[in-house]
Each structure stands twice: as C-alpha cells, then as structure tokens.
Amino acid sequence: MRRITIAIDGFSSCGKSTLAKQLAHHLRYTYIDSGAMYRAVALYAIENGLIVDGVLVLADLLRVLPGIRIGFEHDDTTQRSETWLDGRNVEHRIRELDVSNCVTLVSPVPEVRAKLVRTQQELGAGGGVVMDGRDIGTVVFPGAEVKFFMTARPEVRAERRYKELRGRGADVTFESVLANIGRRDLDDTTRKADPLVQAPGAIVIDNSNMTSAEQFDIALGHVVKAIGTVAEA
Ligand code: DC
C-alpha cells in the first residue's frame, strides 16, 4: 500500500504533536516534529553567544548556519524519535523555557527556514510520514495527501498548558500562560516568512470540545479515506 504524507499545522499548544504521534504510531509512519528543529537552532544560538541582550546577532548566525547539523535518532529505550544537534541528544534541553523564549528570534529568518525546510523535505521524501508544524501543508509538503489545520480556543489551550506546566512544578499563573499563547499566535500568523495560514484543502479540526481520542478517530477517518483514494488511483 502506498505510504502517504500527512501534514499537520496549527496554533501552538493545540495538540498537534499528540495527534501526529497517534497517527504515526497507528499507521507505523515516521513522526517528524519540525518545531524541534527550530528549537535546536535557537539552542545553538543561545549556547554560542549569538543572542546578546535578547537580540540575535544575525550575521554571525548566517555564517555558521550551513555547518549546524540537526537531525533525529530513534531511541530504542523510549521508542521515540529524539532531536540531535551537532552529535548530541538535545531532546529535553530544547523544551526548556529559555529555548521556548528565543525560538521566535530564529524562526522568522528566511535562511534558517530554507535550511530546515530542505531537511524536512529530505526526511519525508519517501512518504509514510506525519509532520507537524506551522508551514508543512503550505511550504514543506504542499502536495501532502492529507492536511490538517488544528485550532482550539485560546482559553482552552491556555488551560491545558497551565495544567501541564503546574504538573511539572512550574510557578506560572493562568493569565501569564494565556498572554504567552496570544503572543505566540500573533508571532506565528504575522511573520513575513511562511506565516501560519490554513493550507488550501486542509481539514480544520477545532478540538476545543474534543478529547484526544475523539480527535484521533476523526483524523484517522480522513486518513483512511485518503489512503483508499490513493490506492484506487
Ligand atoms: O511547535 P513548537 O512550539 O515546538 O515550535 C517551536 C517554534 O518554532 C514556534 O515558535 C513556531 C516555530 N515553528 C515554525 O516557525 N515552523 C514550523 N514548521 C514549526 C515551528
């Protein structure tokens, strides 16, 4: 059976990676977290002094960018694909707050996007892939057989994220989480290079009032239909 490409885009904290992992696991496809790659570039910038007083030293980043190696390795113990930067596993480090706060300094840079998009296209070239991000259905794989655009009300997303952060012991307020989500939505939708927009033909999933199991059933229904259509063609 032909293995298709599934592109999942959407706002931050609306369960894209949960759905992507569920689909990849069910279909035995490869899951690729494109956001992790932008996070890895941000980590590189932090560790190499390329962010000074909250400002990215663009010329220095552009000089070293071609040599930065970012990829994924399957971990047999966790059974998960983990992010590597220049020969080192950074899967956990890239989720920390300093990286989250700096990633919007590097993600709008066209040269960064061009490099990461190229790598993403290479990683997904053979099909059988579920990739999530902001520009997967519009830029990385405009020809993907299935495209989802995920959204949920900001208050719902903030509540989920707030619970997750509190569960990890973080000292945050609901209001600050909600404000952060609002800022990230604005950054994602208004940046010049590859802003977050709904791809033509994308299936919108608003999961404000859905469980992840309900969301998975709906998404899988669309995928199964698409695989059937591809097989008949
Ligand atoms: O999905 P995430 O929060 O881990 O993404 C991290 C950042 O990278 C976020 O600020 C949006 C950006 N991003 C992007 O610009 N393009 C993508 N394809 C994926 C993520």
Coordinates of C-alpha atoms and ligand atoms in Angstrom, one line a residue:
M1 CA 0.0 0.0 0.0
R2 CA 1.4 3.4 -0.9
R3 CA 2.5 5.4 2.1
I4 CA 1.2 8.9 2.1
T5 CA 2.3 12.2 3.6
I6 CA 0.3 13.8 6.4
A7 CA 0.8 17.5 7.2
I8 CA -0.4 18.9 10.5
D9 CA -0.3 22.6 11.0
G10 CA -1.9 24.8 13.6
F11 CA -1.5 27.1 16.6
S12 CA 0.8 26.4 19.5
S13 CA -0.5 24.2 22.3
C14 CA -3.4 22.7 20.4
G15 CA -2.3 19.1 20.5
K16 CA -0.7 18.8 17.1
S17 CA 2.1 16.6 18.3
T18 CA -0.3 14.4 20.2
L19 CA -2.3 13.7 17.1
A20 CA 0.8 13.4 14.9
K21 CA 2.3 10.8 17.2
Q22 CA -1.0 8.8 17.5
L23 CA -1.4 8.7 13.7
A24 CA 2.3 7.8 13.1
H25 CA 2.1 5.0 15.7
H26 CA -1.2 3.6 14.3
L27 CA 0.0 3.7 10.7
R28 CA 3.6 2.8 11.5
Y29 CA 4.7 6.0 9.9
T30 CA 7.6 8.3 10.9
Y31 CA 6.7 11.2 13.0
I32 CA 8.7 14.4 12.4
D33 CA 8.5 17.3 14.8
S34 CA 9.5 20.3 12.7
G35 CA 9.3 22.7 15.7
A36 CA 12.1 20.7 17.4
M37 CA 14.4 21.8 14.5
Y38 CA 13.7 25.5 15.0
R39 CA 14.2 24.9 18.8
A40 CA 17.6 23.3 18.0
V41 CA 18.7 26.3 16.1
A42 CA 17.6 28.5 19.0
L43 CA 19.6 26.4 21.4
Y44 CA 22.7 26.6 19.2
A45 CA 22.3 30.4 19.2
I46 CA 22.0 30.5 23.0
E47 CA 25.0 28.2 23.6
N48 CA 27.2 30.0 21.1
G49 CA 26.6 33.6 22.2
L50 CA 24.6 34.5 19.2
I51 CA 21.9 36.1 21.3
V52 CA 23.0 39.3 23.0
D53 CA 20.6 41.2 25.3
G54 CA 17.7 39.4 23.7
V55 CA 18.8 40.3 20.2
L56 CA 20.0 37.8 17.6
V57 CA 23.4 38.5 16.0
L58 CA 22.2 37.6 12.6
A59 CA 25.4 38.0 10.6
D60 CA 27.1 35.5 12.9
L61 CA 24.3 33.0 12.7
L62 CA 24.3 33.2 8.9
R63 CA 28.0 32.5 8.9
V64 CA 27.7 29.3 10.9
L65 CA 24.3 28.1 9.8
P66 CA 25.4 25.9 6.9
G67 CA 27.5 23.8 9.4
I68 CA 24.8 23.3 12.0
R69 CA 23.8 19.6 12.0
I70 CA 20.2 18.9 13.1
G71 CA 18.5 15.5 12.9
F72 CA 16.5 12.8 14.6
E73 CA 17.6 9.5 16.0
H74 CA 15.3 6.7 17.2
D75 CA 15.8 5.8 20.8
D76 CA 15.2 2.1 21.4
T77 CA 14.6 2.5 25.1
T78 CA 12.0 5.3 24.9
Q79 CA 10.8 4.1 21.5
R80 CA 10.8 7.7 20.4
S81 CA 12.5 9.8 17.8
E82 CA 14.8 12.3 19.6
T83 CA 16.3 15.5 18.4
W84 CA 20.1 15.7 17.9
L85 CA 22.2 18.9 17.4
D86 CA 25.8 18.5 16.3
G87 CA 26.2 15.0 17.5
R88 CA 24.4 15.5 20.9
N89 CA 20.9 14.5 22.1
V90 CA 19.1 17.7 22.9
E91 CA 15.5 16.4 23.0
H92 CA 14.9 17.5 26.6
R93 CA 17.0 20.7 26.6
I94 CA 15.1 22.2 23.6
R95 CA 11.9 22.1 25.6
E96 CA 13.2 24.3 28.4
L97 CA 11.9 27.8 28.8
D98 CA 14.9 29.8 27.6
V99 CA 14.8 28.0 24.3
S100 CA 11.0 28.5 24.0
N101 CA 11.5 32.2 24.6
C102 CA 14.3 32.5 22.0
V103 CA 12.9 30.4 19.2
T104 CA 10.9 33.3 17.7
L105 CA 14.2 35.1 17.2
V106 CA 15.5 32.4 14.8
S107 CA 12.3 31.0 13.2
P108 CA 11.5 34.1 11.1
V109 CA 15.0 34.2 9.5
P110 CA 14.5 33.1 5.8
E111 CA 17.9 31.4 5.6
V112 CA 17.0 29.3 8.7
R113 CA 13.7 28.4 7.2
A114 CA 15.2 27.5 3.9
K115 CA 17.8 25.1 5.5
L116 CA 15.2 23.4 7.8
V117 CA 12.6 23.1 5.1
R118 CA 15.1 21.4 2.8
T119 CA 16.0 18.9 5.6
Q120 CA 12.3 18.3 6.3
Q121 CA 11.6 17.6 2.6
E122 CA 14.5 15.2 2.5
L123 CA 13.4 13.4 5.7
G124 CA 9.8 13.0 4.3
A125 CA 10.8 12.3 0.7
G126 CA 9.7 8.7 0.7
G127 CA 6.2 9.2 2.2
G128 CA 5.0 7.3 5.2
V129 CA 5.5 10.4 7.3
V130 CA 3.4 12.6 9.7
M131 CA 5.0 16.0 10.1
D132 CA 3.7 18.8 12.3
G133 CA 4.5 22.5 12.4
R134 CA 3.3 25.8 11.0
D135 CA 4.1 25.6 7.3
I136 CA 4.0 21.9 6.5
G137 CA 0.9 21.9 4.3
T138 CA 1.8 25.3 2.7
V139 CA 5.5 25.2 2.1
V140 CA 7.2 21.9 3.1
F141 CA 4.7 19.4 1.6
P142 CA 2.1 21.4 -0.4
G143 CA 1.3 18.1 -2.2
A144 CA 0.6 16.2 1.0
E145 CA -2.3 13.8 0.5
V146 CA -3.8 14.8 3.9
K147 CA -3.5 18.2 5.5
F148 CA -4.9 19.1 8.9
F149 CA -5.2 22.6 10.3
M150 CA -5.7 22.4 14.1
T151 CA -7.1 25.0 16.3
A152 CA -8.8 25.5 19.7
R153 CA -10.0 28.5 21.7
P154 CA -7.0 30.3 23.3
E155 CA -8.5 29.9 26.8
V156 CA -8.8 26.1 26.3
R157 CA -5.2 25.9 25.1
A158 CA -4.0 28.0 28.0
E159 CA -5.9 25.9 30.5
R160 CA -4.3 22.7 29.1
R161 CA -0.8 24.2 29.0
Y162 CA -1.3 25.7 32.5
K163 CA -2.2 22.3 33.9
E164 CA 0.8 20.7 32.2
L165 CA 3.2 23.3 33.5
R166 CA 1.8 23.2 37.0
G167 CA 2.0 19.4 36.9
R168 CA 5.7 19.8 36.2
G169 CA 6.1 22.1 39.2
A170 CA 6.4 25.4 37.2
D171 CA 5.4 28.5 39.1
V172 CA 3.1 30.2 36.5
T173 CA -0.3 31.9 36.5
F174 CA -3.1 31.1 34.1
E175 CA -3.0 34.7 32.9
S176 CA 0.7 34.6 32.0
V177 CA 0.2 31.4 30.1
L178 CA -2.8 32.9 28.2
A179 CA -0.8 36.0 27.4
N180 CA 2.1 33.9 26.1
I181 CA -0.3 31.9 23.8
G182 CA -1.7 35.2 22.5
R183 CA 1.8 36.5 21.7
R184 CA 2.9 33.2 20.0
D185 CA -0.3 33.2 17.9
L186 CA 0.5 36.8 16.8
D187 CA 4.1 35.9 16.0
D188 CA 3.2 32.8 14.1
T189 CA 0.5 34.4 12.0
T190 CA 2.1 37.8 11.3
R191 CA 5.7 36.9 10.5
K192 CA 6.8 37.6 6.9
A193 CA 8.4 34.3 6.1
D194 CA 6.0 31.4 5.9
P195 CA 3.4 32.6 8.4
L196 CA 0.8 30.2 9.8
V197 CA -2.1 30.1 7.4
Q198 CA -4.6 27.4 6.6
A199 CA -3.3 25.4 3.6
P200 CA -5.7 25.0 0.6
G201 CA -7.6 21.8 1.0
A202 CA -6.7 21.5 4.7
I203 CA -9.2 19.8 7.0
V204 CA -9.9 22.0 10.0
I205 CA -10.0 20.4 13.4
D206 CA -11.2 22.6 16.3
N207 CA -10.6 20.5 19.3
S208 CA -11.9 23.0 21.9
N209 CA -14.5 20.5 22.9
M210 CA -12.9 17.2 21.9
T211 CA -11.0 14.5 23.8
S212 CA -7.8 13.4 22.1
A213 CA -9.4 10.0 21.4
E214 CA -12.3 11.8 19.6
Q215 CA -9.8 13.9 17.6
F216 CA -7.8 10.8 16.7
D217 CA -10.9 9.0 15.4
I218 CA -11.9 11.9 13.2
A219 CA -8.4 12.4 11.8
L220 CA -7.9 8.7 11.2
G221 CA -11.2 8.6 9.3
H222 CA -9.9 11.2 6.9
V223 CA -6.5 9.4 6.6
V224 CA -8.1 6.0 5.8
K225 CA -10.3 7.7 3.2
A226 CA -7.3 9.3 1.6
I227 CA -5.2 6.1 1.6
G228 CA -8.2 4.4 -0.1
T229 CA -8.4 7.1 -2.7
V230 CA -4.7 6.9 -3.4
A231 CA -4.8 3.1 -3.6
E232 CA -7.6 3.2 -6.2
A233 CA -5.9 5.9 -8.4
Ligands
DC1 O1 5.7 23.6 17.7 P1 6.7 24.2 18.6 O2 6.1 25.2 19.7 O3 7.7 23.3 19.2 O4 7.6 25.2 17.6 C1 8.6 26.0 18.1 C2 8.7 27.3 17.4 O5 9.1 27.1 16.0 C3 7.4 28.1 17.3 O6 7.7 29.4 17.7 C4 7.0 28.1 15.9 C5 8.2 27.7 15.1 N1 7.9 26.8 14.0 C6 7.9 27.3 12.7 O7 8.1 28.5 12.6 N2 7.7 26.5 11.7 C7 7.5 25.2 11.9 N3 7.3 24.4 10.8 C8 7.4 24.7 13.2 C9 7.6 25.5 14.2

